Amino acid sequence: MNRTGMSKWLLAGLLMAGSASAKTIVFGLSGEPISLDPAVTADGNTAYVQTQIYNSLISFKPGTVDLQPDLALRWTVSSDSLTWTFYLRQNVKFHDGTPLNADAVRFNFMRWWDPSFEFGAKKAFLGWKNNLGGYKGEDGSIVKDIKVRNAYTVDIILNKPYPALDSVLADSGLFGIASPTAIKKNPLQYGTPAGLAVGTGPFVLKKWTSGVNVELTRNPSYFRAGYPKSEALLFRFFKDPSGRLNELLTGGVDIATELLPDQLKSVQSNVKLNAVLRPALNLGYLGLNTAYKPLTDVRVRTAIASALNKKAIVDTFWNGLGITDGHLLPPPLATNYAKGVTDYKFDPAGAKKMLADAGYPNGFTLDLWYMPVSRPYYPTPKPIAEAMAADLSAIGIKVTLKTEDWAKYLEDRQNGKFQAFMLGYVYATDPDNGYTNLFAPGSTTDINWNSPEATAALDSARKLPNAAQRLPFYQKVDEILFNAAVRIPIVHSRLLVASGAGVKGWIPSPTGSEKLDTVEK
């Protein structure tokens, strides 16, 4: 680009930044939402915007993973742990003026759980399947029924105990309650740039300009008196982390998420910025699809794990903010680790021998898919994938790197179309939730693998009333999954986010997305 073009680009950016009112908070995301329909949520950027529009039954206390009431003022669990009863707030209205009640809550749960529901999204809701075992009628479904007890009381009836249900439902980025009236107007367009997105949250959708931004305005009828503090939110999209930081430095955004670890020093040294590190509740992993013949052999998968110099990769790309180990659960849940599991030993010679023993003395070809967007667990996917490919080439595995559009990437991965792939999760607050998301019978279509032994251990843990009794079963699952090497843990990382010095009231959540109703400038 010539100097004249660059000057025009900078001027346009400054004008855009200046066009936002002082009462508008501008937020820099790493990508555009896939949908604003909770029944289609599949990624963190989507969750961030949805969290502002919707409320869930339960929420996390700001800055923590402790639970607090949201749309449900309280909830109880039956003595057999199979019936969860939620008692709703009264006099809460959706943005379209219609009332929140038990029928509306049941309507939303039916959209998530029942693929044949008349007003469903007609697309698999992976957030439900991965967290709650499966859809209505499937063997793995944790939910048995959803019943309205009265106008403001809902029962969720389970097929088997699930102690993590409250933690799962606390994610308004996944389980936000939407207006049934708005959905019924046009179910297929709901949540798209051309459609509606109507919740009870602190902000109301004004306009979604695809590829540009999402504009939200203050909900004057929000049930939390005095909130939100700002008049509007504007979400802008920047795939490149340097773009997000540059916009933060020039005032184009007030908050930037998913910055690179090597940007930490420059953020900390700038008096105009505030740096924040989210705790390492996440996971970045390498998934291996056992439908691809070489990967059916556990010796081959273990060889891949042993060929990767994970420590060198993490040291290089996370700048001290990441750790690597052999566990799929994050460090804050370390009490659930098996004592005999540490990590795969970096041993290229041993890995090469394992390949030979498995019948691949000259290696084989492997397609490795990397994400097209920066995510909290993989801030720079392509260079990280290149480092993995280099390690694997040293033992004879000839890697071809591939990527595609983010929405298509998520869809194809879930449908088992990738041989090997990079992915992760943003947070896990409970071992059951973490393992269910990765290995429940309904959530392994990407790797074509399951373990009846691990499933039995989780089922046994769910029948026990307290965490201490469940602990041995979670440790057993940790050992099983380490030995299977179908999802190889690469990193748990603290996440760098930052705001302008004039921003007040922002409390970043360990989960990766938080309500912005307390933020002002």
CSV table of N, CA and C in Angstrom, one decimal, residues 171-316:
chain,number,residue,atom,x,y,z
A,171,ASP,N,-23.7,-20.4,31.5
A,171,ASP,CA,-23.1,-19.8,30.3
A,171,ASP,C,-24.2,-19.2,29.4
A,172,SER,N,-24.3,-17.9,29.6
A,172,SER,CA,-25.4,-17.2,28.7
A,172,SER,C,-24.9,-17.1,27.3
A,173,GLY,N,-23.6,-17.4,27.0
A,173,GLY,CA,-23.2,-17.4,25.6
A,173,GLY,C,-23.6,-18.7,24.9
A,174,LEU,N,-24.0,-19.7,25.7
A,174,LEU,CA,-24.6,-20.9,25.2
A,174,LEU,C,-26.0,-21.1,25.5
A,175,PHE,N,-26.4,-20.8,26.7
A,175,PHE,CA,-27.8,-21.1,27.1
A,175,PHE,C,-28.6,-19.8,27.5
A,176,GLY,N,-28.5,-18.8,26.6
A,176,GLY,CA,-29.3,-17.6,26.8
A,176,GLY,C,-30.7,-17.9,26.4
A,177,ILE,N,-31.6,-17.3,27.2
A,177,ILE,CA,-33.1,-17.5,27.0
A,177,ILE,C,-33.6,-16.4,26.0
A,178,ALA,N,-34.1,-16.8,24.9
A,178,ALA,CA,-34.6,-15.9,23.8
A,178,ALA,C,-36.1,-15.8,23.8
A,179,SER,N,-36.6,-14.8,23.2
A,179,SER,CA,-38.0,-14.5,23.1
A,179,SER,C,-38.7,-15.5,22.2
A,180,PRO,N,-39.6,-16.3,22.7
A,180,PRO,CA,-40.4,-17.2,21.8
A,180,PRO,C,-41.1,-16.5,20.7
A,181,THR,N,-41.7,-15.3,21.0
A,181,THR,CA,-42.4,-14.5,20.0
A,181,THR,C,-41.6,-14.1,18.9
A,182,ALA,N,-40.3,-13.6,19.2
A,182,ALA,CA,-39.4,-13.2,18.2
A,182,ALA,C,-39.0,-14.4,17.3
A,183,ILE,N,-38.8,-15.5,17.9
A,183,ILE,CA,-38.3,-16.7,17.1
A,183,ILE,C,-39.4,-17.1,16.2
A,184,LYS,N,-40.7,-17.1,16.6
A,184,LYS,CA,-41.8,-17.6,15.8
A,184,LYS,C,-42.0,-16.8,14.6
A,185,LYS,N,-41.6,-15.5,14.7
A,185,LYS,CA,-41.8,-14.6,13.5
A,185,LYS,C,-41.1,-15.1,12.3
A,186,ASN,N,-39.9,-15.7,12.4
A,186,ASN,CA,-39.2,-16.2,11.3
A,186,ASN,C,-38.1,-17.1,11.9
A,187,PRO,N,-38.4,-18.4,12.2
A,187,PRO,CA,-37.4,-19.2,12.9
A,187,PRO,C,-36.1,-19.4,12.1
A,188,LEU,N,-36.2,-19.5,10.8
A,188,LEU,CA,-35.0,-19.7,10.0
A,188,LEU,C,-34.1,-18.5,9.9
A,189,GLN,N,-34.6,-17.3,10.0
A,189,GLN,CA,-33.8,-16.1,10.0
A,189,GLN,C,-33.4,-15.6,11.4
A,190,TYR,N,-33.9,-16.2,12.4
A,190,TYR,CA,-33.6,-15.7,13.7
A,190,TYR,C,-32.1,-15.8,14.0
A,191,GLY,N,-31.5,-14.8,14.5
A,191,GLY,CA,-30.1,-14.8,14.9
A,191,GLY,C,-29.2,-14.5,13.7
A,192,THR,N,-29.7,-14.2,12.5
A,192,THR,CA,-28.9,-13.9,11.4
A,192,THR,C,-28.8,-12.4,11.2
A,193,PRO,N,-27.9,-11.9,10.4
A,193,PRO,CA,-27.9,-10.4,10.2
A,193,PRO,C,-29.2,-9.8,9.7
A,194,ALA,N,-30.0,-10.7,9.0
A,194,ALA,CA,-31.2,-10.2,8.4
A,194,ALA,C,-32.4,-10.4,9.4
A,195,GLY,N,-32.2,-11.1,10.5
A,195,GLY,CA,-33.2,-11.4,11.4
A,195,GLY,C,-33.1,-10.7,12.8
A,196,LEU,N,-33.8,-11.3,13.8
A,196,LEU,CA,-33.9,-10.7,15.1
A,196,LEU,C,-33.0,-11.5,16.1
A,197,ALA,N,-32.7,-10.9,17.2
A,197,ALA,CA,-32.0,-11.5,18.3
A,197,ALA,C,-32.6,-10.8,19.6
A,198,VAL,N,-33.5,-11.5,20.3
A,198,VAL,CA,-34.2,-10.8,21.3
A,198,VAL,C,-34.1,-11.6,22.6
A,199,GLY,N,-33.5,-11.0,23.6
A,199,GLY,CA,-33.4,-11.6,24.9
A,199,GLY,C,-33.9,-10.7,26.0
A,200,THR,N,-33.4,-10.9,27.2
A,200,THR,CA,-33.8,-10.1,28.4
A,200,THR,C,-32.6,-9.3,28.9
A,201,GLY,N,-31.4,-9.4,28.2
A,201,GLY,CA,-30.1,-8.9,28.7
A,201,GLY,C,-30.0,-7.4,28.7
A,202,PRO,N,-28.8,-6.9,29.1
A,202,PRO,CA,-28.6,-5.5,29.3
A,202,PRO,C,-28.6,-4.7,28.0
A,203,PHE,N,-28.4,-5.3,26.9
A,203,PHE,CA,-28.3,-4.6,25.6
A,203,PHE,C,-29.2,-5.2,24.6
A,204,VAL,N,-29.7,-4.4,23.7
A,204,VAL,CA,-30.7,-4.7,22.7
A,204,VAL,C,-30.0,-4.7,21.3
A,205,LEU,N,-30.2,-5.7,20.5
A,205,LEU,CA,-29.6,-5.6,19.1
A,205,LEU,C,-30.2,-4.5,18.3
A,206,LYS,N,-29.4,-3.6,17.8
A,206,LYS,CA,-29.8,-2.5,16.9
A,206,LYS,C,-29.6,-2.9,15.5
A,207,LYS,N,-28.4,-3.4,15.2
A,207,LYS,CA,-28.0,-3.7,13.8
A,207,LYS,C,-26.8,-4.6,13.7
A,208,TRP,N,-26.8,-5.6,12.9
A,208,TRP,CA,-25.7,-6.4,12.6
A,208,TRP,C,-25.3,-6.2,11.1
A,209,THR,N,-24.2,-5.5,10.9
A,209,THR,CA,-23.7,-5.3,9.6
A,209,THR,C,-22.6,-6.4,9.3
A,210,SER,N,-23.0,-7.4,8.5
A,210,SER,CA,-22.1,-8.5,8.3
A,210,SER,C,-20.7,-8.1,7.8
A,211,GLY,N,-19.7,-8.6,8.5
A,211,GLY,CA,-18.3,-8.2,8.1
A,211,GLY,C,-17.8,-6.9,8.6
A,212,VAL,N,-18.7,-6.2,9.3
A,212,VAL,CA,-18.3,-4.8,9.8
A,212,VAL,C,-18.4,-4.7,11.3
A,213,ASN,N,-19.6,-4.8,11.8
A,213,ASN,CA,-19.8,-4.7,13.3
A,213,ASN,C,-21.2,-5.2,13.7
A,214,VAL,N,-21.4,-5.3,15.0
A,214,VAL,CA,-22.7,-5.5,15.6
A,214,VAL,C,-22.9,-4.3,16.6
A,215,GLU,N,-24.1,-3.7,16.4
A,215,GLU,CA,-24.4,-2.5,17.2
A,215,GLU,C,-25.5,-2.9,18.2
A,216,LEU,N,-25.3,-2.6,19.5
A,216,LEU,CA,-26.2,-2.9,20.6
A,216,LEU,C,-26.5,-1.6,21.3
A,217,THR,N,-27.8,-1.4,21.8
A,217,THR,CA,-28.1,-0.2,22.5
A,217,THR,C,-28.6,-0.7,23.9
A,218,ARG,N,-28.6,0.3,24.8
A,218,ARG,CA,-29.0,0.1,26.2
A,218,ARG,C,-30.4,-0.4,26.3
A,219,ASN,N,-30.7,-1.4,27.2
A,219,ASN,CA,-32.0,-1.9,27.5
A,219,ASN,C,-32.5,-1.1,28.6
A,220,PRO,N,-33.5,-0.2,28.4
A,220,PRO,CA,-34.0,0.7,29.5
A,220,PRO,C,-34.8,-0.1,30.5
A,221,SER,N,-35.2,-1.3,30.2
A,221,SER,CA,-36.1,-2.1,31.1
A,221,SER,C,-35.3,-3.2,31.7
A,222,TYR,N,-34.0,-3.2,31.7
A,222,TYR,CA,-33.2,-4.3,32.3
A,222,TYR,C,-33.6,-4.4,33.8
A,223,PHE,N,-33.7,-5.7,34.2
A,223,PHE,CA,-34.1,-5.9,35.6
A,223,PHE,C,-33.1,-5.6,36.7
A,224,ARG,N,-31.9,-5.4,36.3
A,224,ARG,CA,-30.9,-4.9,37.2
A,224,ARG,C,-30.9,-3.4,37.2
A,225,ALA,N,-31.5,-2.8,38.3
A,225,ALA,CA,-31.7,-1.3,38.3
A,225,ALA,C,-30.3,-0.6,38.2
A,226,GLY,N,-30.3,0.4,37.4
A,226,GLY,CA,-29.0,1.2,37.3
A,226,GLY,C,-28.1,0.7,36.2
A,227,TYR,N,-28.4,-0.4,35.6
A,227,TYR,CA,-27.5,-1.0,34.6
A,227,TYR,C,-28.3,-1.2,33.3
A,228,PRO,N,-27.6,-1.2,32.1
A,228,PRO,CA,-26.1,-1.0,32.0
A,228,PRO,C,-25.7,0.4,32.2
A,229,LYS,N,-24.4,0.5,32.4
A,229,LYS,CA,-23.8,1.9,32.6
A,229,LYS,C,-23.6,2.7,31.3
A,230,SER,N,-23.3,2.0,30.2
A,230,SER,CA,-23.1,2.7,29.0
A,230,SER,C,-24.4,2.7,28.1
A,231,GLU,N,-24.4,3.6,27.2
A,231,GLU,CA,-25.6,3.7,26.4
A,231,GLU,C,-25.6,2.7,25.2
A,232,ALA,N,-24.5,2.3,24.8
A,232,ALA,CA,-24.4,1.4,23.6
A,232,ALA,C,-23.1,0.6,23.6
A,233,LEU,N,-23.1,-0.5,22.9
A,233,LEU,CA,-22.0,-1.3,22.7
A,233,LEU,C,-21.8,-1.5,21.2
A,234,LEU,N,-20.5,-1.4,20.7
A,234,LEU,CA,-20.2,-1.7,19.3
A,234,LEU,C,-19.1,-2.7,19.3
A,235,PHE,N,-19.4,-3.9,18.7
A,235,PHE,CA,-18.5,-4.9,18.5
A,235,PHE,C,-17.9,-4.8,17.1
A,236,ARG,N,-16.6,-4.7,17.0
A,236,ARG,CA,-15.8,-4.7,15.7
A,236,ARG,C,-15.0,-5.9,15.6
A,237,PHE,N,-14.6,-6.3,14.4
A,237,PHE,CA,-14.0,-7.6,14.2
A,237,PHE,C,-12.6,-7.4,13.6
A,238,PHE,N,-11.6,-8.0,14.2
A,238,PHE,CA,-10.2,-7.9,13.7
A,238,PHE,C,-9.6,-9.3,13.9
A,239,LYS,N,-9.4,-10.0,12.8
A,239,LYS,CA,-8.8,-11.4,12.8
A,239,LYS,C,-7.3,-11.3,13.4
A,240,ASP,N,-6.6,-10.3,13.0
A,240,ASP,CA,-5.2,-10.1,13.4
A,240,ASP,C,-5.1,-9.5,14.7
A,241,PRO,N,-4.4,-10.2,15.7
A,241,PRO,CA,-4.2,-9.6,17.0
A,241,PRO,C,-3.5,-8.3,17.0
A,242,SER,N,-2.6,-8.1,16.1
A,242,SER,CA,-1.9,-6.8,16.0
A,242,SER,C,-2.9,-5.7,15.6
A,243,GLY,N,-3.9,-6.0,14.8
A,243,GLY,CA,-5.0,-5.1,14.4
A,243,GLY,C,-5.8,-4.7,15.6
A,244,ARG,N,-6.1,-5.6,16.5
A,244,ARG,CA,-6.8,-5.3,17.7
A,244,ARG,C,-6.0,-4.4,18.6
A,245,LEU,N,-4.7,-4.7,18.8
A,245,LEU,CA,-3.9,-3.8,19.6
A,245,LEU,C,-3.7,-2.4,19.1
A,246,ASN,N,-3.5,-2.3,17.8
A,246,ASN,CA,-3.4,-1.0,17.1
A,246,ASN,C,-4.6,-0.2,17.3
A,247,GLU,N,-5.8,-0.8,17.2
A,247,GLU,CA,-7.0,-0.1,17.4
A,247,GLU,C,-7.2,0.4,18.8
A,248,LEU,N,-6.7,-0.4,19.8
A,248,LEU,CA,-6.7,0.0,21.2
A,248,LEU,C,-5.8,1.1,21.4
A,249,LEU,N,-4.6,1.1,20.8
A,249,LEU,CA,-3.7,2.2,21.0
A,249,LEU,C,-4.2,3.5,20.4
A,250,THR,N,-4.9,3.4,19.2
A,250,THR,CA,-5.3,4.7,18.6
A,250,THR,C,-6.7,5.1,19.0
A,251,GLY,N,-7.4,4.3,19.9
A,251,GLY,CA,-8.7,4.7,20.4
A,251,GLY,C,-9.8,4.2,19.5
A,252,GLY,N,-9.5,3.3,18.6
A,252,GLY,CA,-10.6,2.8,17.7
A,252,GLY,C,-11.4,1.8,18.5
A,253,VAL,N,-10.9,1.2,19.5
A,253,VAL,CA,-11.7,0.3,20.4
A,253,VAL,C,-11.3,0.7,21.9
A,254,ASP,N,-12.2,0.4,22.8
A,254,ASP,CA,-12.0,0.6,24.2
A,254,ASP,C,-11.4,-0.7,24.9
A,255,ILE,N,-11.8,-1.8,24.4
A,255,ILE,CA,-11.4,-3.1,24.9
A,255,ILE,C,-11.0,-4.0,23.8
A,256,ALA,N,-9.9,-4.7,24.0
A,256,ALA,CA,-9.4,-5.7,23.0
A,256,ALA,C,-9.2,-7.0,23.6
A,257,THR,N,-9.7,-8.1,23.0
A,257,THR,CA,-9.6,-9.4,23.6
A,257,THR,C,-8.6,-10.3,22.8
A,258,GLU,N,-8.2,-11.4,23.4
A,258,GLU,CA,-7.3,-12.3,22.7
A,258,GLU,C,-6.1,-11.7,22.1
A,259,LEU,N,-5.4,-10.9,22.9
A,259,LEU,CA,-4.1,-10.4,22.4
A,259,LEU,C,-3.0,-11.5,22.5
A,260,LEU,N,-1.9,-11.3,21.8
A,260,LEU,CA,-0.9,-12.3,21.8
A,260,LEU,C,0.0,-12.2,23.0
A,261,PRO,N,0.5,-13.3,23.5
A,261,PRO,CA,1.4,-13.3,24.6
A,261,PRO,C,2.6,-12.4,24.4
A,262,ASP,N,3.1,-12.3,23.2
A,262,ASP,CA,4.3,-11.4,23.0
A,262,ASP,C,4.0,-9.9,23.0
A,263,GLN,N,2.7,-9.6,23.1
A,263,GLN,CA,2.3,-8.2,23.2
A,263,GLN,C,2.2,-7.7,24.6
A,264,LEU,N,2.4,-8.6,25.6
A,264,LEU,CA,2.2,-8.3,27.0
A,264,LEU,C,3.1,-7.1,27.4
A,265,LYS,N,4.4,-7.1,27.1
A,265,LYS,CA,5.3,-6.1,27.5
A,265,LYS,C,4.9,-4.7,27.0
A,266,SER,N,4.5,-4.7,25.7
A,266,SER,CA,4.1,-3.4,25.1
A,266,SER,C,2.8,-2.8,25.8
A,267,VAL,N,1.9,-3.8,26.1
A,267,VAL,CA,0.7,-3.3,26.8
A,267,VAL,C,1.0,-2.8,28.2
A,268,GLN,N,1.8,-3.6,28.9
A,268,GLN,CA,2.1,-3.2,30.3
A,268,GLN,C,2.9,-1.9,30.4
A,269,SER,N,3.7,-1.6,29.4
A,269,SER,CA,4.5,-0.4,29.4
A,269,SER,C,3.8,0.8,29.0
A,270,ASN,N,2.6,0.7,28.5
A,270,ASN,CA,1.8,1.9,28.0
A,270,ASN,C,0.9,2.4,29.0
A,271,VAL,N,1.1,3.6,29.5
A,271,VAL,CA,0.3,4.2,30.5
A,271,VAL,C,-1.2,4.4,30.1
A,272,LYS,N,-1.5,4.4,28.8
A,272,LYS,CA,-2.8,4.6,28.3
A,272,LYS,C,-3.6,3.3,28.3
A,273,LEU,N,-3.0,2.1,28.7
A,273,LEU,CA,-3.6,0.8,28.6
A,273,LEU,C,-3.6,0.1,30.0
A,274,ASN,N,-4.6,-0.7,30.2
A,274,ASN,CA,-4.6,-1.6,31.3
A,274,ASN,C,-4.6,-3.1,30.8
A,275,ALA,N,-3.6,-3.8,31.3
A,275,ALA,CA,-3.5,-5.2,30.9
A,275,ALA,C,-4.1,-6.1,31.9
A,276,VAL,N,-4.8,-7.2,31.5
A,276,VAL,CA,-5.4,-8.1,32.4
A,276,VAL,C,-5.1,-9.5,31.9
A,277,LEU,N,-4.8,-10.4,32.8
A,277,LEU,CA,-4.5,-11.8,32.4
A,277,LEU,C,-5.7,-12.7,33.0
A,278,ARG,N,-6.4,-13.3,32.1
A,278,ARG,CA,-7.4,-14.3,32.5
A,278,ARG,C,-6.7,-15.5,33.0
A,279,PRO,N,-7.3,-16.2,34.1
A,279,PRO,CA,-6.7,-17.5,34.5
A,279,PRO,C,-6.7,-18.5,33.4
A,280,ALA,N,-5.9,-19.6,33.6
A,280,ALA,CA,-5.7,-20.6,32.6
A,280,ALA,C,-6.8,-21.7,32.8
A,281,LEU,N,-8.0,-21.4,32.5
A,281,LEU,CA,-9.1,-22.4,32.6
A,281,LEU,C,-9.4,-23.1,31.3
A,282,ASN,N,-8.5,-22.8,30.3
A,282,ASN,CA,-8.8,-23.3,28.9
A,282,ASN,C,-7.9,-24.5,28.5
A,283,LEU,N,-8.1,-24.9,27.3
A,283,LEU,CA,-7.3,-26.0,26.8
A,283,LEU,C,-7.1,-25.8,25.3
A,284,GLY,N,-5.9,-26.0,24.8
A,284,GLY,CA,-5.7,-26.1,23.3
A,284,GLY,C,-5.2,-27.5,23.1
A,285,TYR,N,-5.8,-28.2,22.2
A,285,TYR,CA,-5.4,-29.6,22.0
A,285,TYR,C,-5.2,-30.0,20.5
A,286,LEU,N,-4.6,-31.1,20.2
A,286,LEU,CA,-4.5,-31.7,18.9
A,286,LEU,C,-5.4,-32.9,18.8
A,287,GLY,N,-6.5,-32.8,18.0
A,287,GLY,CA,-7.4,-33.9,17.8
A,287,GLY,C,-7.0,-34.9,16.8
A,288,LEU,N,-7.1,-36.2,17.0
A,288,LEU,CA,-6.7,-37.2,16.1
A,288,LEU,C,-7.9,-38.1,15.8
A,289,ASN,N,-8.3,-38.1,14.5
A,289,ASN,CA,-9.5,-38.8,14.1
A,289,ASN,C,-9.2,-40.3,13.8
A,290,THR,N,-9.7,-41.2,14.6
A,290,THR,CA,-9.4,-42.6,14.5
A,290,THR,C,-10.0,-43.2,13.2
A,291,ALA,N,-10.9,-42.5,12.5
A,291,ALA,CA,-11.5,-43.0,11.3
A,291,ALA,C,-10.4,-43.1,10.2
A,292,TYR,N,-9.3,-42.3,10.4
A,292,TYR,CA,-8.2,-42.3,9.4
A,292,TYR,C,-7.3,-43.5,9.8
A,293,LYS,N,-7.1,-44.5,8.9
A,293,LYS,CA,-6.5,-45.8,9.2
A,293,LYS,C,-5.2,-45.7,10.1
A,294,PRO,N,-4.2,-44.9,9.8
A,294,PRO,CA,-3.0,-44.9,10.7
A,294,PRO,C,-3.4,-44.6,12.1
A,295,LEU,N,-4.4,-43.7,12.3
A,295,LEU,CA,-4.7,-43.2,13.7
A,295,LEU,C,-5.6,-44.2,14.5
A,296,THR,N,-6.0,-45.3,13.9
A,296,THR,CA,-6.7,-46.3,14.7
A,296,THR,C,-5.8,-46.9,15.7
A,297,ASP,N,-4.5,-47.0,15.4
A,297,ASP,CA,-3.6,-47.6,16.3
A,297,ASP,C,-3.1,-46.7,17.4
A,298,VAL,N,-3.3,-47.0,18.6
A,298,VAL,CA,-2.9,-46.2,19.7
A,298,VAL,C,-1.4,-45.9,19.7
A,299,ARG,N,-0.6,-46.9,19.2
A,299,ARG,CA,0.8,-46.7,19.1
A,299,ARG,C,1.2,-45.5,18.2
A,300,VAL,N,0.4,-45.4,17.1
A,300,VAL,CA,0.7,-44.2,16.2
A,300,VAL,C,0.3,-42.9,16.9
A,301,ARG,N,-0.9,-42.9,17.6
A,301,ARG,CA,-1.3,-41.7,18.3
A,301,ARG,C,-0.3,-41.3,19.4
A,302,THR,N,0.2,-42.3,20.1
A,302,THR,CA,1.2,-42.0,21.2
A,302,THR,C,2.5,-41.6,20.6
A,303,ALA,N,2.8,-42.1,19.4
A,303,ALA,CA,4.1,-41.6,18.7
A,303,ALA,C,3.9,-40.2,18.3
A,304,ILE,N,2.8,-39.8,17.9
A,304,ILE,CA,2.6,-38.4,17.5
A,304,ILE,C,2.7,-37.5,18.8
A,305,ALA,N,2.1,-37.9,19.9
A,305,ALA,CA,2.3,-37.2,21.1
A,305,ALA,C,3.7,-37.1,21.6
A,306,SER,N,4.5,-38.1,21.4
A,306,SER,CA,5.9,-38.2,21.8
A,306,SER,C,6.8,-37.4,20.9
A,307,ALA,N,6.3,-37.2,19.6
A,307,ALA,CA,7.2,-36.5,18.6
A,307,ALA,C,7.0,-35.0,18.8
A,308,LEU,N,6.0,-34.5,19.4
A,308,LEU,CA,5.8,-33.1,19.5
A,308,LEU,C,6.6,-32.5,20.7
A,309,ASN,N,7.4,-31.6,20.4
A,309,ASN,CA,8.2,-30.9,21.5
A,309,ASN,C,7.3,-29.8,22.0
A,310,LYS,N,6.3,-30.2,22.8
A,310,LYS,CA,5.3,-29.3,23.3
A,310,LYS,C,5.8,-28.2,24.1
A,311,LYS,N,6.8,-28.5,25.0
A,311,LYS,CA,7.4,-27.4,25.8
A,311,LYS,C,8.0,-26.3,24.9
A,312,ALA,N,8.8,-26.7,23.9
A,312,ALA,CA,9.4,-25.7,23.0
A,312,ALA,C,8.3,-24.9,22.3
A,313,ILE,N,7.3,-25.6,21.9
A,313,ILE,CA,6.2,-24.9,21.2
A,313,ILE,C,5.5,-23.9,22.1
A,314,VAL,N,5.2,-24.3,23.3
A,314,VAL,CA,4.6,-23.4,24.2
A,314,VAL,C,5.5,-22.2,24.6
A,315,ASP,N,6.8,-22.5,24.9
A,315,ASP,CA,7.7,-21.5,25.2
A,315,ASP,C,7.9,-20.5,24.1
A,316,THR,N,7.8,-20.9,22.9
A,316,THR,CA,8.0,-20.1,21.7
A,316,THR,C,6.8,-19.2,21.5
